Coordinates of C-alpha atoms in Angstrom, one line a residue:
X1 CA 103.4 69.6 98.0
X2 CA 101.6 67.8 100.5
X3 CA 98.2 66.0 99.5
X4 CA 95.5 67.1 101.7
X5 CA 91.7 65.1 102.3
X6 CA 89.5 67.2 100.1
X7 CA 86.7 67.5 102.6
X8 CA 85.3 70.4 104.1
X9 CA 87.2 74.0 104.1
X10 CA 90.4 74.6 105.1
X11 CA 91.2 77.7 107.3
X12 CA 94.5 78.6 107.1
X13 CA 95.8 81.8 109.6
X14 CA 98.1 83.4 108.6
X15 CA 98.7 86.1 111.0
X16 CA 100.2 89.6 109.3
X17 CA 101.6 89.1 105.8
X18 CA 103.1 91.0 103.0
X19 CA 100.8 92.0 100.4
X20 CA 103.0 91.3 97.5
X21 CA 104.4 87.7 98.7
X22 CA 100.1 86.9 99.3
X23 CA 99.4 87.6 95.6
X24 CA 102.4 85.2 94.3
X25 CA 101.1 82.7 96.9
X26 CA 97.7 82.4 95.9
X27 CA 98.7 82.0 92.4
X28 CA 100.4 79.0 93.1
X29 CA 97.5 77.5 95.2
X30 CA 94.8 78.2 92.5
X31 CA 96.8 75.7 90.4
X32 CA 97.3 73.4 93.6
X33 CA 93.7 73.3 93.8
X34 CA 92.8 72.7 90.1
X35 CA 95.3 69.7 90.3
X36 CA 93.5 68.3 93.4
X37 CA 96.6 68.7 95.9
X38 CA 94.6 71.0 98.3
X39 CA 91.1 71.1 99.5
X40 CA 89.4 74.5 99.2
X41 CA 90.9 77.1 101.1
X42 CA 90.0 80.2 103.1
X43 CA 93.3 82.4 104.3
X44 CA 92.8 84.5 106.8
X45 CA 95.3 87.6 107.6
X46 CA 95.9 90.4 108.1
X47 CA 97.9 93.1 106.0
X48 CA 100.5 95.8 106.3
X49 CA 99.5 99.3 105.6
X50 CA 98.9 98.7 101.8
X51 CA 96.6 100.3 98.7
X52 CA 95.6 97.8 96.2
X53 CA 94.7 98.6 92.9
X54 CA 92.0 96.9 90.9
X55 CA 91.4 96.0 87.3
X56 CA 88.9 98.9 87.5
X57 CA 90.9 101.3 89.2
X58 CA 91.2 104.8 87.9
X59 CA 93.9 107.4 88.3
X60 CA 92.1 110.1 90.5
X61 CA 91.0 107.3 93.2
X62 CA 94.6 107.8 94.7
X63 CA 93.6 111.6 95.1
X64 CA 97.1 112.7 96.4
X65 CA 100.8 112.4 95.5
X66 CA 102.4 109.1 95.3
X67 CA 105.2 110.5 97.8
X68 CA 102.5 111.2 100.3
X69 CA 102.0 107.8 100.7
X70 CA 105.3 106.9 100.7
X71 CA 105.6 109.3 103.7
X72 CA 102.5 108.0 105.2
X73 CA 104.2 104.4 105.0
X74 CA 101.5 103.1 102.7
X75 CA 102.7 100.4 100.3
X76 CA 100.6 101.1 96.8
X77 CA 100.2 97.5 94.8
X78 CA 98.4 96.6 91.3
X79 CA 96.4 93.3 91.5
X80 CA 94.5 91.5 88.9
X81 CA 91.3 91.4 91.3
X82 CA 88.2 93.1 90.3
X83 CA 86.9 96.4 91.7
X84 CA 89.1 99.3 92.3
X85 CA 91.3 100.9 95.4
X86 CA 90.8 100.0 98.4
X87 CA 93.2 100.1 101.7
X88 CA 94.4 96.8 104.1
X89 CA 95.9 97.5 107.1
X90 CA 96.4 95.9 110.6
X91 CA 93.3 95.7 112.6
X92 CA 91.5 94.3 109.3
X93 CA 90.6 91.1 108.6
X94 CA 91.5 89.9 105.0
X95 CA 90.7 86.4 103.2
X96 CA 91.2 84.6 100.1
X97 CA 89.0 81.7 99.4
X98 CA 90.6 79.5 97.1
X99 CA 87.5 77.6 95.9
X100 CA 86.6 75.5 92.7
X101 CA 83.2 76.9 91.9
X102 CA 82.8 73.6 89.9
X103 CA 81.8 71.4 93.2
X104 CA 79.8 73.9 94.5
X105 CA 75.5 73.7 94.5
X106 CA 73.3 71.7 92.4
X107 CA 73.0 73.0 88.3
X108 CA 72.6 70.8 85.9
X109 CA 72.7 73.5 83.7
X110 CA 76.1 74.7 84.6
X111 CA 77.5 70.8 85.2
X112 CA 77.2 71.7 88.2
X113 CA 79.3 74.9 88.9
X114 CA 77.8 77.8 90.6
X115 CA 77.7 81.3 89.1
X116 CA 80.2 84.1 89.9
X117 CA 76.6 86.3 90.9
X118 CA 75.6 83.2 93.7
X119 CA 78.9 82.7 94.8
X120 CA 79.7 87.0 95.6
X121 CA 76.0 86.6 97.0
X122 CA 77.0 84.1 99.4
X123 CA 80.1 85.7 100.7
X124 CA 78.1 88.7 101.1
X125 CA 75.5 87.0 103.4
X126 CA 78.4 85.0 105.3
X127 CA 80.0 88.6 106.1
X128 CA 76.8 89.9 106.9
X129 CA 76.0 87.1 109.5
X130 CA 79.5 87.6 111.3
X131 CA 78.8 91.2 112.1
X132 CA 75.4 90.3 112.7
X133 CA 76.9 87.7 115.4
X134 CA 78.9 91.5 116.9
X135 CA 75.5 92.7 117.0
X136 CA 75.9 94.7 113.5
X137 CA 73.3 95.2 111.4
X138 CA 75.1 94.9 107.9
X139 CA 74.5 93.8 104.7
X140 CA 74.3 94.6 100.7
X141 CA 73.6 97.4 98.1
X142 CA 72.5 96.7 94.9
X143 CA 74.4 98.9 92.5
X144 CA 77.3 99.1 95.3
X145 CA 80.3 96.8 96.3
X146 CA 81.0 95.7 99.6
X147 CA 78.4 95.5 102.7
X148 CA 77.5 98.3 104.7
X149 CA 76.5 98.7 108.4
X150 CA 73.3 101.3 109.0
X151 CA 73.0 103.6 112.0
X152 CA 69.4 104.0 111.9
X153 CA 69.1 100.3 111.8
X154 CA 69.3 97.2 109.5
X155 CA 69.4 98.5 105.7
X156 CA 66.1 97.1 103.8
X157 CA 66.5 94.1 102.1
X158 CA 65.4 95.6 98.5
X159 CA 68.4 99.1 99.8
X160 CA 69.6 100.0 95.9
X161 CA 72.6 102.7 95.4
X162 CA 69.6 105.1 94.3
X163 CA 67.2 104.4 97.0
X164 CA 70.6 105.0 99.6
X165 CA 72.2 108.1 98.0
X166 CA 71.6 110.4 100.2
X167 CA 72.3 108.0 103.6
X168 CA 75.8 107.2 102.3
X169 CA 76.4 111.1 101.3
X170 CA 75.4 111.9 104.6
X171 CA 77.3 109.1 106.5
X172 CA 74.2 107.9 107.9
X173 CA 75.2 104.3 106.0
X174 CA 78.9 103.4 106.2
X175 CA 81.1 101.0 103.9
X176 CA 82.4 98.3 106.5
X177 CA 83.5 95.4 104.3
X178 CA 84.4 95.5 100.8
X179 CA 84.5 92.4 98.0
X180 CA 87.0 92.0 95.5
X181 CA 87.4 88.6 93.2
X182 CA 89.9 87.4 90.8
X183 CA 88.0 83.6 89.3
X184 CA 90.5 81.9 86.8
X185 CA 89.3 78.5 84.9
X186 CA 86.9 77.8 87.4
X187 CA 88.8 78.7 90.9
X188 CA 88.5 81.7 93.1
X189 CA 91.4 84.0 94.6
X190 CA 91.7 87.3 96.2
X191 CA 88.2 87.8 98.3
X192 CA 87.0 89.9 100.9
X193 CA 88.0 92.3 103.6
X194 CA 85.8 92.9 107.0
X195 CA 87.2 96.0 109.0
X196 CA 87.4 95.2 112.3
X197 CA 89.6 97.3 114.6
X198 CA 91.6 98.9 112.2
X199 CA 93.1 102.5 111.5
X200 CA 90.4 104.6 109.3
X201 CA 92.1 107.4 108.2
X202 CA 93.6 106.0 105.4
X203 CA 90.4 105.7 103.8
X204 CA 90.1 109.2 103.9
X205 CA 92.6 109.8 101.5
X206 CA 91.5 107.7 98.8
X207 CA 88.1 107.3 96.3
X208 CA 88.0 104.3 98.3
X209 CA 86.0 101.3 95.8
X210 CA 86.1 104.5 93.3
X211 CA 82.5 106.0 95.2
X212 CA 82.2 109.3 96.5
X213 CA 81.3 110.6 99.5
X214 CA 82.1 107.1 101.6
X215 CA 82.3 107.0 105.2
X216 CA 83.9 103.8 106.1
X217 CA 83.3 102.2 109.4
X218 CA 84.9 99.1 111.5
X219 CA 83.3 96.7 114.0
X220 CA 85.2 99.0 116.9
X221 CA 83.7 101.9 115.8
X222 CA 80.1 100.8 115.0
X223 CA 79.9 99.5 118.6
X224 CA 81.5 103.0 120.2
X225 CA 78.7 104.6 118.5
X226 CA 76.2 102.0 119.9
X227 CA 76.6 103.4 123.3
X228 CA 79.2 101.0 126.3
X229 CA 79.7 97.9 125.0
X230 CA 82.7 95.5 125.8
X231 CA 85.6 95.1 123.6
X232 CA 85.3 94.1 119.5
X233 CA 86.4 91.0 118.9
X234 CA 90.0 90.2 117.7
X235 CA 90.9 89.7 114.5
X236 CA 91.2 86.3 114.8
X237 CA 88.0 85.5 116.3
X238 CA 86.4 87.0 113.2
X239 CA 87.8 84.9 110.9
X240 CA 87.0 82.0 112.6
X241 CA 83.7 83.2 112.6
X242 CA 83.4 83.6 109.0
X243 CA 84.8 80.8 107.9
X244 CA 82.2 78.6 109.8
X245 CA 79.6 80.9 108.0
X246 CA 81.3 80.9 104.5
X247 CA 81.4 77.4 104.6
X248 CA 77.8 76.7 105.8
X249 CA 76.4 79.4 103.1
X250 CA 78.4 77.1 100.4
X251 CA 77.8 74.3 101.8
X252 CA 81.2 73.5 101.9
X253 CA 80.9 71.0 104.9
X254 CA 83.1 71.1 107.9
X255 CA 85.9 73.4 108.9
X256 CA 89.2 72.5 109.2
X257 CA 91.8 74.3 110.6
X258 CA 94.6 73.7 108.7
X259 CA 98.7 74.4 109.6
X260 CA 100.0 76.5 106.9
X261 CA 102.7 74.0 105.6
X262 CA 99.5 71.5 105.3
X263 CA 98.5 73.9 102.5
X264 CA 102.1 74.9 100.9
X265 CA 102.7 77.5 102.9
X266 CA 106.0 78.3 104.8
X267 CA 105.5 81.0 108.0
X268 CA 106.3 84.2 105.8
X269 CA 102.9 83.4 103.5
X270 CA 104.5 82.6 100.3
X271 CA 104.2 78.7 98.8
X272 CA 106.6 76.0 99.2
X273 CA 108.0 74.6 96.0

């Protein structure tokens, strides 16, 4: 594998991948980062129709026969991230940070490594600054996963899963990106999805992130129901986006885009040997 600088954060795009051949490839470039042959990493893509399963997941949050699926042409895959089911699908904007937390932030404490807590915190406000750049108001739930976009305006900073019950039961508050980490010996995998322009049904026939009663929303749609309003931005442009913010909210340095062989990765997404 090629050695690459170790400054800054490397955005790889990768266009639309496979779900399964993404989870062998990040394995392989969690341990290319431990060794130092790669910088950190953000991939950004986008996925075919596919459920994941969580290392929370429970049996009733795929509420419907497998075969329905099947017939729905909906891939269903297990994952060793955290949280539970959630759907990917084109029109969605997926990425994977591959980041050592250990040269991240300033604790002594800690030799230096940032906390699992700080590090979901700062994803959280980087994904709430892109839609905020889309002229979304968005941001996090304490007590929920994911960030959620409010159609009575921005959510209050202190917004708890009690103090919102009854706006997410009623679809006033809508899930619009959800968070979902794997961190082995020190370096991140799996990530984040932002929903973009993407189908929604499919969330409709799930527990999606195992809560009840959850609208989801995309970009698209949140600026349909804003009133006449140009086009939502592409996929791509949204990753771009984030990366930029990721990387300033880690303090990461510069971007980079990077060409996928650059980070062990051959055009179908899986690694190189």
């Amino acid at each position: 594998m090629t050695t690459v600088d170790p400054g800054g954060l490397g955005l790889v795009e990768l266009g639309l991948q496979p779900y399964r051949e993404m989870l062998s490839a990040q394995q392989r470039l969690v341990e290319a980062r431990r060794r130092g042959e790669l910088p950190d990493l953000l991939l950004t893509l986008e996925h075919p129709a596919t459920y994941t399963r969580g290392r929370r997941s429970e049996a009733g949050d795929l509420g419907r026969p497998r075969e329905f699926y099947e017939r729905q042409g909906i891939e269903i895959c297990d994952t060793p991230r955290g949280g539970r089911v959630t759907y990917h699908g084109p029109g969605q904007l997926v990425a994977y940070p591959i980041v050592d937390l250990s040269g991240i932030g300033s604790q002594p404490r800690s030799g230096g490594r940032i906390g699992v807590a700080r590090f979901v915190a700062a994803i959280e406000r980087a994904m709430a600054r892109t839609l905020g750049r889309f002229g979304i108001e968005a941001g996090p739930i304490d007590g929920l996963t994911g960030i959620w976009a409010g159609r009575d305006g921005p959510l209050p900073d202190d917004a708890t899963a009690a103090s919102t019950a009854a706006d997410v039961a009623a679809g006033r508050i809508a899930k619009i990106g959800s968070i979902g980490l794997l961190i082995s010996r020190g370096i991140s995998s799996h990530g984040l999805s932002l929903n973009v322009c993407c189908d929604l049904e499919p969330f409709e026939w799930i527990t999606s992130c195992g809560i009840e009663q959850c609208r989801v929303t995309s970009v698209a749609e949140e600026l349909r129901a804003a009133g006449p309003a140009g086009r939502p931005p592409s996929v791509e442009e949204t990753g771009r986006d984030l990366a930029d913010r990721l990387a300033d909210e880690l303090r990461l340095g510069p971007v980079r885009r990077l060409d996928p062989a650059a980070a062990g990765l051959d055009p179908a997404g899986s690694t190189t040997a």
